[in-house]
Backbone as JSON Lines, residues from 0, in Angstrom:
{"i":0,"aa":"M","n":[0.86,-1.22,0.02],"ca":[0.0,0.01,-0.01],"c":[0.73,1.23,0.08]}
{"i":1,"aa":"E","n":[0.49,2.29,-0.67],"ca":[1.19,3.45,-0.75],"c":[0.93,4.27,0.55]}
{"i":2,"aa":"D","n":[1.83,5.01,0.98],"ca":[1.68,5.74,2.13],"c":[1.48,7.17,1.94]}
{"i":3,"aa":"E","n":[0.51,7.57,1.1],"ca":[0.25,8.88,0.71],"c":[-1.36,9.03,0.57]}
{"i":4,"aa":"I","n":[-1.77,10.21,0.6],"ca":[-3.22,10.46,0.35],"c":[-3.62,10.09,-1.11]}
{"i":5,"aa":"A","n":[-4.8,9.73,-1.29],"ca":[-5.32,9.51,-2.66],"c":[-5.49,10.62,-3.4]}
{"i":6,"aa":"D","n":[-5.32,10.55,-4.77],"ca":[-5.43,11.73,-5.55],"c":[-6.96,12.18,-5.68]}
{"i":7,"aa":"P","n":[-7.34,13.32,-5.63],"ca":[-8.68,13.63,-5.84],"c":[-9.25,13.37,-7.21]}
{"i":8,"aa":"Q","n":[-8.29,13.35,-8.23],"ca":[-8.83,12.95,-9.57],"c":[-9.19,11.47,-9.7]}
{"i":9,"aa":"M","n":[-8.36,10.61,-8.88],"ca":[-8.72,9.24,-8.97],"c":[-9.94,8.97,-8.15]}
{"i":10,"aa":"R","n":[-10.14,9.64,-7.1],"ca":[-11.33,9.51,-6.21],"c":[-12.64,9.92,-7.05]}
{"i":11,"aa":"N","n":[-12.45,11.01,-7.79],"ca":[-13.61,11.57,-8.65],"c":[-13.78,10.58,-9.7]}
{"i":12,"aa":"L","n":[-12.83,9.94,-10.36],"ca":[-13.06,9.11,-11.37],"c":[-13.78,7.78,-10.9]}
{"i":13,"aa":"E","n":[-13.29,7.37,-9.83],"ca":[-13.97,6.13,-9.19],"c":[-15.41,6.4,-8.84]}
{"i":14,"aa":"Y","n":[-15.69,7.47,-8.25],"ca":[-17.16,7.84,-7.98],"c":[-17.89,8.05,-9.23]}
{"i":15,"aa":"T","n":[-17.37,8.42,-10.33],"ca":[-18.12,8.64,-11.54],"c":[-18.29,7.21,-12.06]}
{"i":16,"aa":"L","n":[-17.32,6.35,-11.93],"ca":[-17.64,4.93,-12.37],"c":[-18.71,4.2,-11.63]}
{"i":17,"aa":"Y","n":[-18.94,4.54,-10.39],"ca":[-19.96,3.97,-9.69],"c":[-21.32,4.3,-10.29]}
{"i":18,"aa":"V","n":[-21.45,5.57,-10.78],"ca":[-22.65,5.98,-11.51],"c":[-22.75,5.2,-12.87]}
{"i":19,"aa":"I","n":[-21.59,5.04,-13.47],"ca":[-21.61,4.41,-14.77],"c":[-21.95,2.9,-14.64]}
{"i":20,"aa":"V","n":[-21.63,2.37,-13.56],"ca":[-21.89,0.84,-13.29],"c":[-23.4,0.75,-13.24]}
{"i":21,"aa":"I","n":[-24.19,1.68,-12.75],"ca":[-25.62,1.65,-12.71],"c":[-26.11,1.66,-14.15]}
{"i":22,"aa":"L","n":[-25.55,2.56,-14.97],"ca":[-25.87,2.6,-16.4],"c":[-25.62,1.26,-17.1]}
{"i":23,"aa":"Y","n":[-24.45,0.65,-16.77],"ca":[-24.11,-0.74,-17.31],"c":[-25.26,-1.67,-17.01]}
{"i":24,"aa":"L","n":[-25.66,-1.68,-15.71],"ca":[-26.67,-2.63,-15.19],"c":[-27.99,-2.25,-15.98]}
{"i":25,"aa":"Y","n":[-28.36,-1.12,-16.1],"ca":[-29.6,-0.81,-16.83],"c":[-29.61,-1.31,-18.32]}
{"i":26,"aa":"K","n":[-28.39,-1.08,-18.91],"ca":[-28.27,-1.53,-20.36],"c":[-28.22,-3.01,-20.41]}
{"i":27,"aa":"L","n":[-27.76,-3.65,-19.45],"ca":[-27.63,-5.19,-19.44],"c":[-29.14,-5.7,-19.28]}
{"i":28,"aa":"V","n":[-29.88,-5.19,-18.25],"ca":[-31.18,-5.64,-18.09],"c":[-32.09,-5.25,-19.36]}
{"i":29,"aa":"D","n":[-31.91,-4.17,-19.93],"ca":[-32.65,-3.76,-21.1],"c":[-32.31,-4.75,-22.3]}
{"i":30,"aa":"T","n":[-31.09,-5.03,-22.49],"ca":[-30.77,-6.0,-23.53],"c":[-31.37,-7.34,-23.28]}
{"i":31,"aa":"V","n":[-31.24,-7.85,-22.16],"ca":[-31.9,-9.16,-21.68],"c":[-33.33,-9.14,-21.91]}
{"i":32,"aa":"M","n":[-34.01,-7.98,-21.59],"ca":[-35.48,-8.0,-21.81],"c":[-35.82,-7.95,-23.26]}
{"i":33,"aa":"I","n":[-35.06,-7.29,-24.12],"ca":[-35.19,-7.39,-25.57],"c":[-35.03,-8.69,-26.09]}
{"i":34,"aa":"L","n":[-34.09,-9.46,-25.63],"ca":[-33.76,-10.74,-26.1],"c":[-34.95,-11.79,-25.6]}
{"i":35,"aa":"M","n":[-35.43,-11.55,-24.36],"ca":[-36.46,-12.37,-23.95],"c":[-37.9,-12.12,-24.61]}
{"i":36,"aa":"S","n":[-37.99,-10.96,-25.23],"ca":[-39.3,-10.71,-25.99],"c":[-39.15,-11.09,-27.48]}
{"i":37,"aa":"Y","n":[-38.19,-11.83,-27.8],"ca":[-38.03,-12.42,-29.19],"c":[-39.15,-13.16,-29.73]}
{"i":38,"aa":"G","n":[-39.83,-13.94,-28.83],"ca":[-40.86,-14.78,-29.12],"c":[-42.24,-13.96,-29.42]}
{"i":39,"aa":"D","n":[-42.34,-12.8,-28.9],"ca":[-43.48,-11.89,-29.14],"c":[-43.57,-11.41,-30.59]}
{"i":40,"aa":"F","n":[-42.48,-11.44,-31.32],"ca":[-42.37,-10.87,-32.61],"c":[-42.05,-11.98,-33.73]}
{"i":41,"aa":"E","n":[-42.63,-13.18,-33.63],"ca":[-42.42,-14.23,-34.51],"c":[-43.02,-13.88,-35.86]}
{"i":42,"aa":"S","n":[-44.12,-13.06,-36.0],"ca":[-44.62,-12.72,-37.29],"c":[-43.92,-11.73,-37.99]}
{"i":43,"aa":"H","n":[-42.93,-11.09,-37.43],"ca":[-42.05,-10.1,-38.05],"c":[-40.74,-10.71,-38.65]}
{"i":44,"aa":"V","n":[-40.23,-9.95,-39.57],"ca":[-39.02,-10.48,-40.14],"c":[-37.83,-9.98,-39.32]}
{"i":45,"aa":"I","n":[-37.22,-11.03,-38.61],"ca":[-36.12,-10.67,-37.78],"c":[-34.93,-11.48,-38.27]}
{"i":46,"aa":"P","n":[-33.73,-10.73,-38.47],"ca":[-32.59,-11.53,-39.04],"c":[-32.18,-12.65,-38.08]}
{"i":47,"aa":"A","n":[-31.44,-13.63,-38.69],"ca":[-30.96,-14.8,-38.09],"c":[-29.9,-14.41,-37.05]}
{"i":48,"aa":"T","n":[-29.22,-13.29,-37.22],"ca":[-28.17,-12.93,-36.36],"c":[-28.61,-12.13,-35.1]}
{"i":49,"aa":"F","n":[-29.94,-11.98,-34.88],"ca":[-30.48,-11.31,-33.73],"c":[-30.06,-11.86,-32.44]}
{"i":50,"aa":"I","n":[-30.24,-13.21,-32.27],"ca":[-29.99,-13.79,-31.01],"c":[-28.5,-13.94,-30.83]}
{"i":51,"aa":"P","n":[-27.59,-14.37,-31.77],"ca":[-26.3,-14.41,-31.47],"c":[-25.6,-13.02,-31.16]}
{"i":52,"aa":"I","n":[-25.97,-11.97,-31.87],"ca":[-25.47,-10.69,-31.64],"c":[-26.02,-10.18,-30.21]}
{"i":53,"aa":"G","n":[-27.23,-10.52,-29.91],"ca":[-27.68,-10.07,-28.56],"c":[-27.02,-10.8,-27.47]}
{"i":54,"aa":"I","n":[-26.71,-12.05,-27.59],"ca":[-25.99,-12.82,-26.51],"c":[-24.58,-12.21,-26.45]}
{"i":55,"aa":"L","n":[-24.0,-11.94,-27.55],"ca":[-22.62,-11.3,-27.52],"c":[-22.62,-9.97,-26.77]}
{"i":56,"aa":"I","n":[-23.64,-9.14,-27.02],"ca":[-23.73,-7.91,-26.23],"c":[-23.97,-8.08,-24.86]}
{"i":57,"aa":"V","n":[-24.79,-9.13,-24.43],"ca":[-24.95,-9.39,-23.06],"c":[-23.6,-9.82,-22.39]}
{"i":58,"aa":"V","n":[-22.91,-10.74,-23.08],"ca":[-21.54,-11.22,-22.56],"c":[-20.63,-10.02,-22.38]}
{"i":59,"aa":"L","n":[-20.59,-9.11,-23.29],"ca":[-19.77,-7.95,-23.23],"c":[-20.07,-7.06,-22.17]}
{"i":60,"aa":"Y","n":[-21.37,-6.87,-21.77],"ca":[-21.89,-6.06,-20.71],"c":[-21.45,-6.69,-19.39]}
{"i":61,"aa":"V","n":[-21.57,-8.02,-19.33],"ca":[-21.08,-8.7,-18.08],"c":[-19.58,-8.63,-17.81]}
{"i":62,"aa":"I","n":[-18.87,-8.75,-18.93],"ca":[-17.44,-8.58,-18.82],"c":[-16.95,-7.14,-18.42]}
{"i":63,"aa":"L","n":[-17.66,-6.22,-18.99],"ca":[-17.48,-4.72,-18.68],"c":[-17.78,-4.47,-17.21]}
{"i":64,"aa":"L","n":[-18.91,-4.97,-16.75],"ca":[-19.25,-4.86,-15.3],"c":[-18.26,-5.51,-14.43]}
{"i":65,"aa":"F","n":[-17.74,-6.76,-14.87],"ca":[-16.8,-7.53,-14.04],"c":[-15.52,-6.71,-13.98]}
{"i":66,"aa":"L","n":[-15.07,-6.22,-15.08],"ca":[-13.83,-5.43,-15.04],"c":[-13.78,-4.25,-14.26]}
{"i":67,"aa":"T","n":[-14.97,-3.5,-14.33],"ca":[-15.13,-2.24,-13.64],"c":[-15.11,-2.55,-12.07]}
{"i":68,"aa":"V","n":[-15.91,-3.55,-11.65],"ca":[-15.87,-3.89,-10.17],"c":[-14.5,-4.34,-9.81]}
{"i":69,"aa":"T","n":[-13.79,-5.09,-10.67],"ca":[-12.48,-5.63,-10.31],"c":[-11.43,-4.37,-10.26]}
{"i":70,"aa":"S","n":[-11.67,-3.42,-11.04],"ca":[-10.71,-2.26,-10.83],"c":[-10.93,-1.6,-9.63]}
{"i":71,"aa":"F","n":[-12.23,-1.51,-9.04],"ca":[-12.46,-0.97,-7.67],"c":[-11.67,-1.68,-6.76]}
{"i":72,"aa":"S","n":[-11.73,-3.01,-6.81],"ca":[-11.03,-3.95,-5.8],"c":[-9.57,-3.67,-5.88]}
{"i":73,"aa":"H","n":[-9.03,-3.67,-7.09],"ca":[-7.52,-3.45,-7.17],"c":[-7.13,-2.1,-6.7]}
{"i":74,"aa":"R","n":[-7.86,-1.15,-6.92],"ca":[-7.56,0.26,-6.4],"c":[-7.56,0.23,-4.88]}
{"i":75,"aa":"K","n":[-8.52,-0.43,-4.23],"ca":[-8.53,-0.44,-2.82],"c":[-7.53,-1.33,-2.28]}
{"i":76,"aa":"T","n":[-7.1,-2.27,-2.87],"ca":[-5.96,-3.17,-2.39],"c":[-4.62,-2.44,-2.56]}
{"i":77,"aa":"I","n":[-4.44,-1.71,-3.66],"ca":[-3.16,-1.03,-3.85],"c":[-3.04,0.34,-3.12]}
{"i":78,"aa":"V","n":[-4.01,1.1,-3.18],"ca":[-3.99,2.42,-2.6],"c":[-4.55,2.53,-1.19]}
{"i":79,"aa":"G","n":[-5.65,1.73,-0.96],"ca":[-6.31,1.86,0.32],"c":[-7.56,2.59,0.38]}
{"i":80,"aa":"A","n":[-8.23,2.66,1.46],"ca":[-9.43,3.41,1.51],"c":[-9.14,4.78,1.5]}
{"i":81,"aa":"Y","n":[-10.17,5.65,1.04],"ca":[-10.02,7.13,0.96],"c":[-10.34,7.62,2.38]}
{"i":82,"aa":"N","n":[-9.25,8.34,2.99],"ca":[-9.37,8.87,4.31],"c":[-9.58,10.39,4.14]}
{"i":83,"aa":"F","n":[-10.8,10.8,4.28],"ca":[-11.18,12.32,3.96],"c":[-10.56,13.14,5.12]}
{"i":84,"aa":"N","n":[-10.47,12.71,6.31],"ca":[-9.84,13.52,7.33],"c":[-8.29,13.75,7.04]}
{"i":85,"aa":"R","n":[-7.64,12.78,6.52],"ca":[-6.22,12.93,6.15],"c":[-6.1,13.87,4.97]}
{"i":86,"aa":"I","n":[-6.99,13.81,4.04],"ca":[-6.95,14.77,2.92],"c":[-7.1,16.21,3.39]}
{"i":87,"aa":"N","n":[-7.92,16.43,4.25],"ca":[-8.16,17.81,4.81],"c":[-6.9,18.22,5.69]}
{"i":88,"aa":"D","n":[-6.22,17.24,6.34],"ca":[-5.04,17.69,7.13],"c":[-3.96,18.11,6.24]}
{"i":89,"aa":"E","n":[-3.82,17.54,4.98],"ca":[-2.7,17.82,4.22],"c":[-2.8,19.23,3.43]}
{"i":90,"aa":"I","n":[-3.94,19.79,3.53],"ca":[-4.09,21.16,2.79],"c":[-3.58,22.24,3.6]}
{"i":91,"aa":"D","n":[-2.58,22.94,3.02],"ca":[-1.94,24.02,3.74],"c":[-2.46,25.36,3.07]}
{"i":92,"aa":"S","n":[-3.39,26.05,3.78],"ca":[-3.98,27.17,3.15],"c":[-2.99,28.46,3.11]}
{"i":93,"aa":"W","n":[-1.81,28.37,3.68],"ca":[-0.85,29.53,3.69],"c":[0.04,29.41,2.52]}
{"i":94,"aa":"D","n":[0.05,28.32,1.58],"ca":[0.84,28.29,0.58],"c":[0.4,29.06,-0.63]}
């Protein structure tokens, strides 16, 4: 672990990624719901690649979620938890 305070830019990026994870989850659920409704449109002309591409998109969303959550874990292991009290102690207003 590094013995220094966490960069505010890294903290802001991680907090932004928390919001983006929610967006990833929404898109994953939306794509799964579209794939599950495939049977409702049997009378329409749907290309044969609809299901394989849909499954590929779902797999890629799952990989994206996994990698994002893994990056949170690696950051916490390497840098440690954000200590806001220590961040405030390091500010020298006289500089």
